[in-house]
Coordinates of C-alpha atoms in Angstrom, one line a residue:
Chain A
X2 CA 12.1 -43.4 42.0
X3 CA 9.6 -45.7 40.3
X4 CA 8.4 -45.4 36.9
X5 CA 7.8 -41.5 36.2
X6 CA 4.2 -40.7 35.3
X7 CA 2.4 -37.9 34.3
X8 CA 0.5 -37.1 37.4
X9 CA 1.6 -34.1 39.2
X10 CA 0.2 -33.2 43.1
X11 CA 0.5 -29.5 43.7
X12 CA 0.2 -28.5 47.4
X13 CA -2.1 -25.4 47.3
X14 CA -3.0 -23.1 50.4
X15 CA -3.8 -19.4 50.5
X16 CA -0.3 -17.6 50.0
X17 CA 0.7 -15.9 47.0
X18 CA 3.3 -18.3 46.4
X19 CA 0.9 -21.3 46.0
X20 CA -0.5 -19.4 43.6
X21 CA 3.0 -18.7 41.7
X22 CA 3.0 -22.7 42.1
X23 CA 0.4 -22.8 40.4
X24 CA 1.0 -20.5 37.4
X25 CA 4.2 -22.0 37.2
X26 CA 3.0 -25.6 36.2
X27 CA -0.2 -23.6 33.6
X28 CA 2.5 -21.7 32.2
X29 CA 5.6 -24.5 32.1
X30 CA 2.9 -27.3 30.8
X31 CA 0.2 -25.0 29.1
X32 CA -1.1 -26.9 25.7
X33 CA 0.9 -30.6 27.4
X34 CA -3.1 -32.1 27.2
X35 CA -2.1 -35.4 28.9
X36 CA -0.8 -34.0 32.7
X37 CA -3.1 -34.9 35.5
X38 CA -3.3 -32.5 38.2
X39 CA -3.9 -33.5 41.4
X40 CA -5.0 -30.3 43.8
X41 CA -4.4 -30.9 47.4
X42 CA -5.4 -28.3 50.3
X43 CA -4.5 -29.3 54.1
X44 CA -6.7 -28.2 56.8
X45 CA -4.1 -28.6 60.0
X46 CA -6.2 -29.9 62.5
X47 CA -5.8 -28.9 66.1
X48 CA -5.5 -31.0 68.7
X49 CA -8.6 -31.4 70.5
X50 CA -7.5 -29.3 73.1
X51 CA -7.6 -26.5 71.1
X52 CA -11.3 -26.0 71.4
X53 CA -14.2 -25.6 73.8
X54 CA -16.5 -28.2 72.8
X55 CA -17.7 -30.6 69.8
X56 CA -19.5 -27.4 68.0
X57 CA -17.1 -25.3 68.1
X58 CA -15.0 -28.1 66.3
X59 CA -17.7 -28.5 63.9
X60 CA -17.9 -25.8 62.8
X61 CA -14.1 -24.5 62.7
X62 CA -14.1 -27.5 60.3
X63 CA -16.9 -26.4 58.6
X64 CA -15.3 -22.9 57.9
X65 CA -11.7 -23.9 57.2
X66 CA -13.1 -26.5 54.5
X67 CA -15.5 -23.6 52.4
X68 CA -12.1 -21.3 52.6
X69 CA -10.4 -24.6 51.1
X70 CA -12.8 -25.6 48.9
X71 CA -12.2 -21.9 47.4
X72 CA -8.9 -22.0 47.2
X73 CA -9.1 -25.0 45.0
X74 CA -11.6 -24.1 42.9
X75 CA -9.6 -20.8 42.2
X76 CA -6.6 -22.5 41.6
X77 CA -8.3 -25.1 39.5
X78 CA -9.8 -22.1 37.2
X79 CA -6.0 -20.6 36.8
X80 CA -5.3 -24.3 35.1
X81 CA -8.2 -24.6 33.1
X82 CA -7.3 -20.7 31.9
X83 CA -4.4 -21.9 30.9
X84 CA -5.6 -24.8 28.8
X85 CA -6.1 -27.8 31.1
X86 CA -9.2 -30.2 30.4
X87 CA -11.9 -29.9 33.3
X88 CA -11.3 -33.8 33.6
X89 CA -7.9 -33.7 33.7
X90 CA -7.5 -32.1 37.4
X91 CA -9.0 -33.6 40.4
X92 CA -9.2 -31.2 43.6
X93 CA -8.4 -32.6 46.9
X94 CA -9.4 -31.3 50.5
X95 CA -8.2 -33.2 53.7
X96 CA -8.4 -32.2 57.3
X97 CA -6.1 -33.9 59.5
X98 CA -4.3 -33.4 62.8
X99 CA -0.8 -34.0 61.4
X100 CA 2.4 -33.3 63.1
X101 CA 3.9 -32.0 60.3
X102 CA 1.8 -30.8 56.7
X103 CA 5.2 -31.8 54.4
X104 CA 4.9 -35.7 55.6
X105 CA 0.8 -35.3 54.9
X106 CA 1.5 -34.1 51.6
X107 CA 4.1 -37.1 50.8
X108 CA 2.2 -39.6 52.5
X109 CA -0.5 -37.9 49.9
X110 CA 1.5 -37.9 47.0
X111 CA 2.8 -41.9 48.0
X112 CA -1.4 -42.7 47.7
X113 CA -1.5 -41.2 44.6
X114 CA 1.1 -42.5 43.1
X115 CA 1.9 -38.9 41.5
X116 CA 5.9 -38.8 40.3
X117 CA 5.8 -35.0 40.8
X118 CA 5.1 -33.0 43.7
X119 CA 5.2 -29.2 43.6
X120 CA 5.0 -26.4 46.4
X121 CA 5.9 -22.7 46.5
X122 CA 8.1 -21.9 49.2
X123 CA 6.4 -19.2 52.4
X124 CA 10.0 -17.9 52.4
X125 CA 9.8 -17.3 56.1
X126 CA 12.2 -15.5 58.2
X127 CA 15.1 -18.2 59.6
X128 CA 13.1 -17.1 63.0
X129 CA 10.6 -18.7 62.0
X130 CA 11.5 -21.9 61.0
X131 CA 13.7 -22.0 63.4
X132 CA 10.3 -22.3 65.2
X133 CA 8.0 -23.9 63.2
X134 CA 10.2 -25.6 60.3
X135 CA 9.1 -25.0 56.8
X136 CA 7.2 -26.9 55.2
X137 CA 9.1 -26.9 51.5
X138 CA 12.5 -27.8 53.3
X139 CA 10.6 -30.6 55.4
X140 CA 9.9 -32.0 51.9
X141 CA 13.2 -31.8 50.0
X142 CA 15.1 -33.4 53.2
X143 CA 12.6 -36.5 53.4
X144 CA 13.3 -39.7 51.6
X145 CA 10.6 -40.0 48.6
X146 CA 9.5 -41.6 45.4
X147 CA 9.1 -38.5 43.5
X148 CA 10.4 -35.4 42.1
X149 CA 9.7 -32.0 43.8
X150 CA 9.3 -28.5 42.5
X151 CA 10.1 -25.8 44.8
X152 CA 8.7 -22.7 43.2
X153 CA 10.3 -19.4 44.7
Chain B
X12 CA -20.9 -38.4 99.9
X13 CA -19.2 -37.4 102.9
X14 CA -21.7 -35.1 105.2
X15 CA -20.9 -31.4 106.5
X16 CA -20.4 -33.0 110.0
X17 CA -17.7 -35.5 108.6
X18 CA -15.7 -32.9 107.1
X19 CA -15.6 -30.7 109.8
X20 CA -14.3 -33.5 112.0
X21 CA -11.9 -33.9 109.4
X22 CA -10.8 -30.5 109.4
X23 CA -10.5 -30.9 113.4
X24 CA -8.2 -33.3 113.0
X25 CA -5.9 -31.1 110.6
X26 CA -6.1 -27.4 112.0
X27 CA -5.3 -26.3 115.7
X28 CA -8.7 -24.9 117.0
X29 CA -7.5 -20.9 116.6
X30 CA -7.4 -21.9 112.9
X31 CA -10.8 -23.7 112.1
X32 CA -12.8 -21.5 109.7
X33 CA -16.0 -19.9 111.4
X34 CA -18.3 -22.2 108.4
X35 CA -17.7 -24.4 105.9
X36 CA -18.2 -23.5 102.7
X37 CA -18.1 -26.6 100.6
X38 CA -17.6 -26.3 96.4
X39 CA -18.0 -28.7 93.6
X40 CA -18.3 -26.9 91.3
X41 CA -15.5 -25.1 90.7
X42 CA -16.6 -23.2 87.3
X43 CA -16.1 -20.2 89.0
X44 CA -12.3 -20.4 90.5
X45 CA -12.6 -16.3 91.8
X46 CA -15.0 -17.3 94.1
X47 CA -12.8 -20.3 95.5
X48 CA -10.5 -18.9 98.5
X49 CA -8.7 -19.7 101.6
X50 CA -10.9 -22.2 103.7
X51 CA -13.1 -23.4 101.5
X52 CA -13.3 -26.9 100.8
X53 CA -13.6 -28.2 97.6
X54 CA -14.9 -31.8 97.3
X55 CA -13.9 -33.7 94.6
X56 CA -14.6 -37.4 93.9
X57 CA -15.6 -37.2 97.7
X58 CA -12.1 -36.4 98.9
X59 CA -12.5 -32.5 100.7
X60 CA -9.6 -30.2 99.6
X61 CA -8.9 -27.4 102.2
X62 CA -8.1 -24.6 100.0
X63 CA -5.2 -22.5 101.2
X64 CA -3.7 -19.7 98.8
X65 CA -3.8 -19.4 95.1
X66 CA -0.3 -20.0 93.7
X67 CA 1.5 -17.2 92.4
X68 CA 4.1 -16.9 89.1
X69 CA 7.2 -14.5 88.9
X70 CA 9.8 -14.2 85.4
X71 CA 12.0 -12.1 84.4
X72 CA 11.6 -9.5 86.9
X73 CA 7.9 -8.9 86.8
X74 CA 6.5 -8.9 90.4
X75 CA 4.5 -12.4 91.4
X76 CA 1.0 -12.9 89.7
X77 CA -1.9 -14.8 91.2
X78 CA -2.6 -17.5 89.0
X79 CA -6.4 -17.7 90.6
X80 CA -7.4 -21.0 88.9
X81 CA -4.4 -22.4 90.7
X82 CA -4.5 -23.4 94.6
X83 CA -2.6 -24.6 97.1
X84 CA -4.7 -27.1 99.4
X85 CA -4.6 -30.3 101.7
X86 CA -6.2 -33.4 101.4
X87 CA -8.0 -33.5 104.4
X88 CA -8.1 -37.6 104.2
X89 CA -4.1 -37.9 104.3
X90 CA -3.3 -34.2 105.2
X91 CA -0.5 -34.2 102.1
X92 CA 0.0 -31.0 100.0
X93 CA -1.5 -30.3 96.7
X94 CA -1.7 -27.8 94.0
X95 CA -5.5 -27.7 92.7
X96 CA -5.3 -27.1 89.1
X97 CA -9.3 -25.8 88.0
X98 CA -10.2 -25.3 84.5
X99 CA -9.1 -22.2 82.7
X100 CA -9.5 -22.8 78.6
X101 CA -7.8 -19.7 76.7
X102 CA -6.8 -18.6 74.1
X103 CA -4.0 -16.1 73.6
X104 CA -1.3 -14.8 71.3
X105 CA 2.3 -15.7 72.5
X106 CA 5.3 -13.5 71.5
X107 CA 9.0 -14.6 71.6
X108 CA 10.8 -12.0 70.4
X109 CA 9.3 -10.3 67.0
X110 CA 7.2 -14.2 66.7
X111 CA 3.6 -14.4 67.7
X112 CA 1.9 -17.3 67.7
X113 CA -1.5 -18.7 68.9
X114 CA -1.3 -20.5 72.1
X115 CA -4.1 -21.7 74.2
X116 CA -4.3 -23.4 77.9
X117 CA -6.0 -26.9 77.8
X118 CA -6.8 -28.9 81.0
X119 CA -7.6 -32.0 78.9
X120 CA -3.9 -32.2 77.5
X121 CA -2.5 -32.1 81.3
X122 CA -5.1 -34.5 82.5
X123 CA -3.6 -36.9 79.7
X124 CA 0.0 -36.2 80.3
X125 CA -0.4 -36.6 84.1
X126 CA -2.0 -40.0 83.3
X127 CA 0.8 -41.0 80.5
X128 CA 3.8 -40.3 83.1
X129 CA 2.2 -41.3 86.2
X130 CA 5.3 -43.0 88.3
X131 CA 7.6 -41.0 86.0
X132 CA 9.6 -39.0 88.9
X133 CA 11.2 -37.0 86.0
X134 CA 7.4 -35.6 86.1
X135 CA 5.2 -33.8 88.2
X136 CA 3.1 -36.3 89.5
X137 CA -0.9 -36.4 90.2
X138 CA -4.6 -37.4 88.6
X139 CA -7.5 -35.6 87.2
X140 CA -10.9 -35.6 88.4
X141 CA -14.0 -34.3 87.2
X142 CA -16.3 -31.6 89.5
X143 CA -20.1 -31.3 89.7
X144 CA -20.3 -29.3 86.5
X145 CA -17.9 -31.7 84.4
X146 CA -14.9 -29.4 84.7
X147 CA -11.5 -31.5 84.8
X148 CA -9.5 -30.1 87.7
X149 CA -6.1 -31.9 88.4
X150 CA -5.2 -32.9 91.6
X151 CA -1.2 -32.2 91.7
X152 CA 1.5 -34.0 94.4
X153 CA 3.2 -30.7 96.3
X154 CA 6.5 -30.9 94.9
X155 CA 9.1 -29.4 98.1
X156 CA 11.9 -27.6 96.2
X157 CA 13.1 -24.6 94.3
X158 CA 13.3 -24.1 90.6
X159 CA 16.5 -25.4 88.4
X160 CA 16.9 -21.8 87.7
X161 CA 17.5 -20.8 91.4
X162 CA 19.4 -24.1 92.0
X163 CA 21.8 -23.3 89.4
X164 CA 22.8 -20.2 90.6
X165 CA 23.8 -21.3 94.1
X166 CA 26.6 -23.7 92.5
X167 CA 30.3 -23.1 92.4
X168 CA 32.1 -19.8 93.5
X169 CA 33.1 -18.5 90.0
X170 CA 32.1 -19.7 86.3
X171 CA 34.9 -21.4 86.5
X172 CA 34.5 -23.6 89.4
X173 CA 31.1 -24.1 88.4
X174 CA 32.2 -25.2 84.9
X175 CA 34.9 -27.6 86.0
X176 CA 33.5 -29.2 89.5
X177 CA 29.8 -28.9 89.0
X178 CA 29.0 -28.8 85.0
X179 CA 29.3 -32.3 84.2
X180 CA 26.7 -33.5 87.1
X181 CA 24.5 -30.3 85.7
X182 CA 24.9 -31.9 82.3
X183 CA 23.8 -35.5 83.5
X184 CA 20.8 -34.0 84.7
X185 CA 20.3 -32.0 81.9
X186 CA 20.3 -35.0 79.5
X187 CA 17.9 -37.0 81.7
X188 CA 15.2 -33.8 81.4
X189 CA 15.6 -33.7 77.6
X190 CA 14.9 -37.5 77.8
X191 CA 11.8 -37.2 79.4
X192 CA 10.9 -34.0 76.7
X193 CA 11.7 -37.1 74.0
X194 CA 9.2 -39.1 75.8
X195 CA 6.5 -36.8 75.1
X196 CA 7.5 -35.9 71.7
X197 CA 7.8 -40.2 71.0
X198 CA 3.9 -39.9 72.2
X199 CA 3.2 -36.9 70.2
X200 CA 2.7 -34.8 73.3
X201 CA 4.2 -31.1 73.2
X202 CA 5.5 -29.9 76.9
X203 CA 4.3 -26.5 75.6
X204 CA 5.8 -24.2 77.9
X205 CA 9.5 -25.1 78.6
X206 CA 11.2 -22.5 80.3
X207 CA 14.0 -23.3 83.5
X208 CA 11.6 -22.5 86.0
X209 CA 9.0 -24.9 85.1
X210 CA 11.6 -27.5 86.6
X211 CA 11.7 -27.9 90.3
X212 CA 14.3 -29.7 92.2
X213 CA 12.4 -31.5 94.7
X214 CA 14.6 -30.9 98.0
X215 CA 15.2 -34.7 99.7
X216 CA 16.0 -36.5 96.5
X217 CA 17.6 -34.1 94.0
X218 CA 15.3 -34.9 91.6
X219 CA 14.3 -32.7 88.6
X220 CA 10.5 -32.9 87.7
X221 CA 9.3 -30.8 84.8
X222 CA 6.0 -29.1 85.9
X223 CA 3.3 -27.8 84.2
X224 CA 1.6 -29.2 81.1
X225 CA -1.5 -27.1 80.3
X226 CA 0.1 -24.8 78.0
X227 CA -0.3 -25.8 74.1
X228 CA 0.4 -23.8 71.2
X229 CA -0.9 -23.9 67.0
X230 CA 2.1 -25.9 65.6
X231 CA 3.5 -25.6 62.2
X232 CA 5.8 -27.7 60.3
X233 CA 7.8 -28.6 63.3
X234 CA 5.0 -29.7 65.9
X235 CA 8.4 -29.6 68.5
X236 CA 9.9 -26.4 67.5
X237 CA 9.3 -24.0 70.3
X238 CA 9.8 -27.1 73.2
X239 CA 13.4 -27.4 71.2
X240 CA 13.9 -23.7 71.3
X241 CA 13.1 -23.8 75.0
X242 CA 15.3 -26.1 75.9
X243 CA 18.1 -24.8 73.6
X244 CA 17.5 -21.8 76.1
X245 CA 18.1 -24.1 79.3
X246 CA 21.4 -25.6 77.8
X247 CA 22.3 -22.3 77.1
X248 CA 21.6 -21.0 80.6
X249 CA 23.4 -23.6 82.3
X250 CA 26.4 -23.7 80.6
X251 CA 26.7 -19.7 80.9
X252 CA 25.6 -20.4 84.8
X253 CA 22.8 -18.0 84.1
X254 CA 22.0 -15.6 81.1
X255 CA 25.2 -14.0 79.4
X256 CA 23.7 -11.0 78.4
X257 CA 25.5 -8.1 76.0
X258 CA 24.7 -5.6 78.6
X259 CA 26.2 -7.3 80.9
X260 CA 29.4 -7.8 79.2
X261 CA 29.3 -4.0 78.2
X262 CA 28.7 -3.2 82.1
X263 CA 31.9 -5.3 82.9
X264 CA 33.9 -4.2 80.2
X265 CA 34.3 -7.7 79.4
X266 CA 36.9 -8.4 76.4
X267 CA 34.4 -10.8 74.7
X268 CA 32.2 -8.2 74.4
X269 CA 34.6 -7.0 71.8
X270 CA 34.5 -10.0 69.7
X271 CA 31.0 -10.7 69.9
X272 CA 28.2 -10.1 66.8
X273 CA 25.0 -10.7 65.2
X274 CA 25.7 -14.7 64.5
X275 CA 26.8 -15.2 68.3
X276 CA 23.1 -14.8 69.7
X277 CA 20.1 -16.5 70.2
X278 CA 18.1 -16.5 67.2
X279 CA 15.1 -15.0 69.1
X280 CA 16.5 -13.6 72.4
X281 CA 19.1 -11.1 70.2
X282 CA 20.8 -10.0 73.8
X283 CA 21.3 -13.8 75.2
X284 CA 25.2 -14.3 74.1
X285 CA 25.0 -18.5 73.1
X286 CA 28.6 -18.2 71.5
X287 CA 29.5 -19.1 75.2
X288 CA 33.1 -20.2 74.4
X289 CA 34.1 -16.3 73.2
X290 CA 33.2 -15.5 76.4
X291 CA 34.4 -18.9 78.7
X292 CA 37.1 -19.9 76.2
X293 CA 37.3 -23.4 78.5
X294 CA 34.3 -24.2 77.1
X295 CA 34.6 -27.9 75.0
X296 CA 33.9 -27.6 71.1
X297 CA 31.7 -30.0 71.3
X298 CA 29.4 -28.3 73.9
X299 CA 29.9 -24.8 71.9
X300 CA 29.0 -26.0 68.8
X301 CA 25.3 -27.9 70.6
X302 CA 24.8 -24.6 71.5
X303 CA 25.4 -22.6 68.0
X304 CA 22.7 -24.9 66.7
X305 CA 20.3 -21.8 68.9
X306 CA 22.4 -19.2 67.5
X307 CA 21.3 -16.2 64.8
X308 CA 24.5 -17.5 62.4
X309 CA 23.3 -21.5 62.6
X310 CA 23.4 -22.8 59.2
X311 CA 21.0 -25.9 60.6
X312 CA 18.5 -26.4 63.8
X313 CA 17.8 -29.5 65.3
X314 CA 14.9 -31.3 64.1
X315 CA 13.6 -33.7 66.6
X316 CA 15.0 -33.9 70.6
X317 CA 16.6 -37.4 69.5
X318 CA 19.0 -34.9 67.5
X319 CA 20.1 -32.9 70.0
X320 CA 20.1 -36.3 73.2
X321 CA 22.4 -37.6 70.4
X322 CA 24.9 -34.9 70.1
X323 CA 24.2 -34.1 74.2
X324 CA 25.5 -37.8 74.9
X325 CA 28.9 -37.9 72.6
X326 CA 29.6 -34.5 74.3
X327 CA 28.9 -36.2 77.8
X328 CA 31.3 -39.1 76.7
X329 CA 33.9 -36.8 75.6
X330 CA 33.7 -34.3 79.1
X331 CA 34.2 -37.5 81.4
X332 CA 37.7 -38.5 79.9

């Protein structure tokens, strides 16, 4: 790892256990003024395939990105509850056809230079990732340059 | 454009007199594939199709369905088989055991895969063409053959003779069909749909071709997850020279079935033994513990199909000394 920093990416989406995530860090770093938080939501594109035409793509977009933007904001306003400075978090919203949302979020986190990256973990059924993977695993098996919190 | 009096000499030239249709009925546009039926000629690109029967899809028992946006014709310029693919965009909720997932049919990723494998015999081979009303049918080669399924079945006398003079050849071919999955995967294309009967075995040259590519599905983490799962279920299937089924091995009183829980099946298929070796005990380690990695008890999955052509060719290595 490179120099540690105080800049801290939490991957945030609609489950309940983003949100423990995130009142994890308010309530391990509640009254710590000098954190940066860095928000990030990821809209998983489709493939183009996926729809029927240009509009309909539009305005998929358009919908997943106001649910988004609402997930950050209410996951901003848990931080600022607990104490964080309005300035101090910056919310991030990125739509991208990725072939996998754990190497989105660390290619994210490399951008940012943050030294911390935190996620709740879905706890899916082994069905499932067997299936589809999991995201939180994805993340603690790839080589990085941070530190990741995996918040159960 | 080829006129109504050109195409019917055309069709003379292909059909004995007793079988000309009474009129021609010439398509193109093929928005509306119900209407499309035997002896109509669809004219794409300004090549006439004679349109024979829609093609039909069996599985697991269920009777044959008519897949009515899919049809058997002939080129009427070179008289060679096809299979007319028109377009059918949906979307639909797929269910693998207690999973569902959202899947959806796309003729725009087949036309693309057709083009990135064209001269790949490991492929099903053909072109895409757009009709009058911009829908992109695909124009597939006629592959002659049966389905690796069927094939499979009709080797070796016993498990045992299949296992010891047949298996490795099987294997060989496996491998190559999981190569040609990594080739997609390296171009960040999904088969979609992998199941042993979307492999033919075309009849004169024994090759395998892995059809259909229209299927897609919402990934996850693991854009490759369910093409992995499917063929974990192929490996599976050949090495037990068919499905090994806990009702089976109940039926026949087999002793395995004695020894057999949870951890032995297939994480989603819960009646699909893939703890072959309880039940073949000649069955190599190596191949057994491939297999496990599809198993209820696996403590780890295969990621990627490099993973799994990886472990596939040691085991190869090992079988052949």
């Amino acid at each position: 790892m490179d120099k540690i920093n105080r800049k801290i990416l939490i991957a945030v989406d609609e489950s309940e256990n983003s949100m423990r995530a995130i009142n994890y860090v308010g309530e391990l770093l509640r009254g710590m003024t000098d954190f940066r938080i860095f928000l990030l939501h990821i809209v998983l594109l489709p493939q183009d395939d996926y729809f029927f035409n240009e509009e309909e793509k539009t305005s998929w977009i358009r919908e997943k990105k106001v649910a988004g933007e609402g997930i950050l904001h209410r996951s901003h306003k848990v931080l600022t509850d607990f104490g964080f400075k309005e300035d101090s978090i910056k919310e991030i919203l990125i739509v991208e056809s990725c072939s996998s949302v754990g190497e989105c979020i660390l290619q994210k986190q490399q951008e940012i230079n943050c030294s911390t990256v935190v996620i709740g973990r879905r706890g899916i059924s082994k069905k499932e990732e067997f299936i589809f993977g999991s995201t939180s695993n994805k993340i603690l098996h790839t080589p990085k340059s941070c530190t990741v919190w995996i918040v159960e | 454009m080829l006129s109504e009096s050109e195409i019917w000499d055309l069709l003379v030239q292909r059909l004995p007199k007793e079988n000309l249709p009474k009129r021609l009925n010439i398509i193109t546009d093929t928005s509306d594939y119900y209407k499309i039926g035997y002896d109509d000629i669809v004219l794409l690109n300004n090549i006439p199709y004679l349109i024979r029967h829609d093609q039909k899809e069996g599985r697991f028992g269920i009777d044959e369905q008519p897949k009515f946006w899919v049809k058997k014709a002939i080129d009427l310029i070179d008289a060679s088989q096809k299979i007319i693919k028109l377009t059918f965009h949906e979307r639909f909720t797929s269910r693998v055991g207690d999973i569902t997932f959202e899947c959806f049919r796309s003729s725009k990723k087949e036309a693309r895969i057709l083009e990135m494998v064209r001269g790949d015999r490991r492929f099903m081979q053909g072109f895409s063409v757009k009709d009058s009303a911009g829908n992109i049918v695909r124009i597939i080669d006629f592959i002659k053959g049966i389905n690796y399924a069927d094939y499979i079945l009709t080797l070796g006398s016993s498990h045992e003779d299949y296992f010891f003079n047949y298996f490795p050849q099987v294997l060989d071919e496996y491998i190559e069909l999981v190569k040609a999955i990594a080739f997609l995967h390296e171009n960040n294309e999904k088969h979609g749909d992998i199941r042993r009967d979307h492999i033919i075995r075309e009849k004169n040259t024994c090759i395998n071709t892995w059809i259909d590519f229209d299927y897609n599905y919402i990934h996850k983490e693991n854009m490759f997850g369910y093409d992995l799962f499917g063929l974990g279920n192929i490996l599976t299937y050949i090495t037990g020279r068919g499905d090994v089924t806990i009702q089976a091995l109940k039926a026949t009183n087999s002793p395995a079935f004695y020894t057999l829980n949870k951890d032995d099946m297939n994480i989603i298929f819960n009646n699909r033994v893939v703890n072959l070796k309880k039940v073949f005990e000649y069955i190599p380690d190596e191949l057994n513990l491939i297999l496990l990695h599809f198993s209820v008890g696996a403590p780890v999955y295969y990621d990627d199909t490099r993973q799994l052509l990886t472990d596939l060719q040691e085991l190869r290595q090992k079988i052949s000394k």
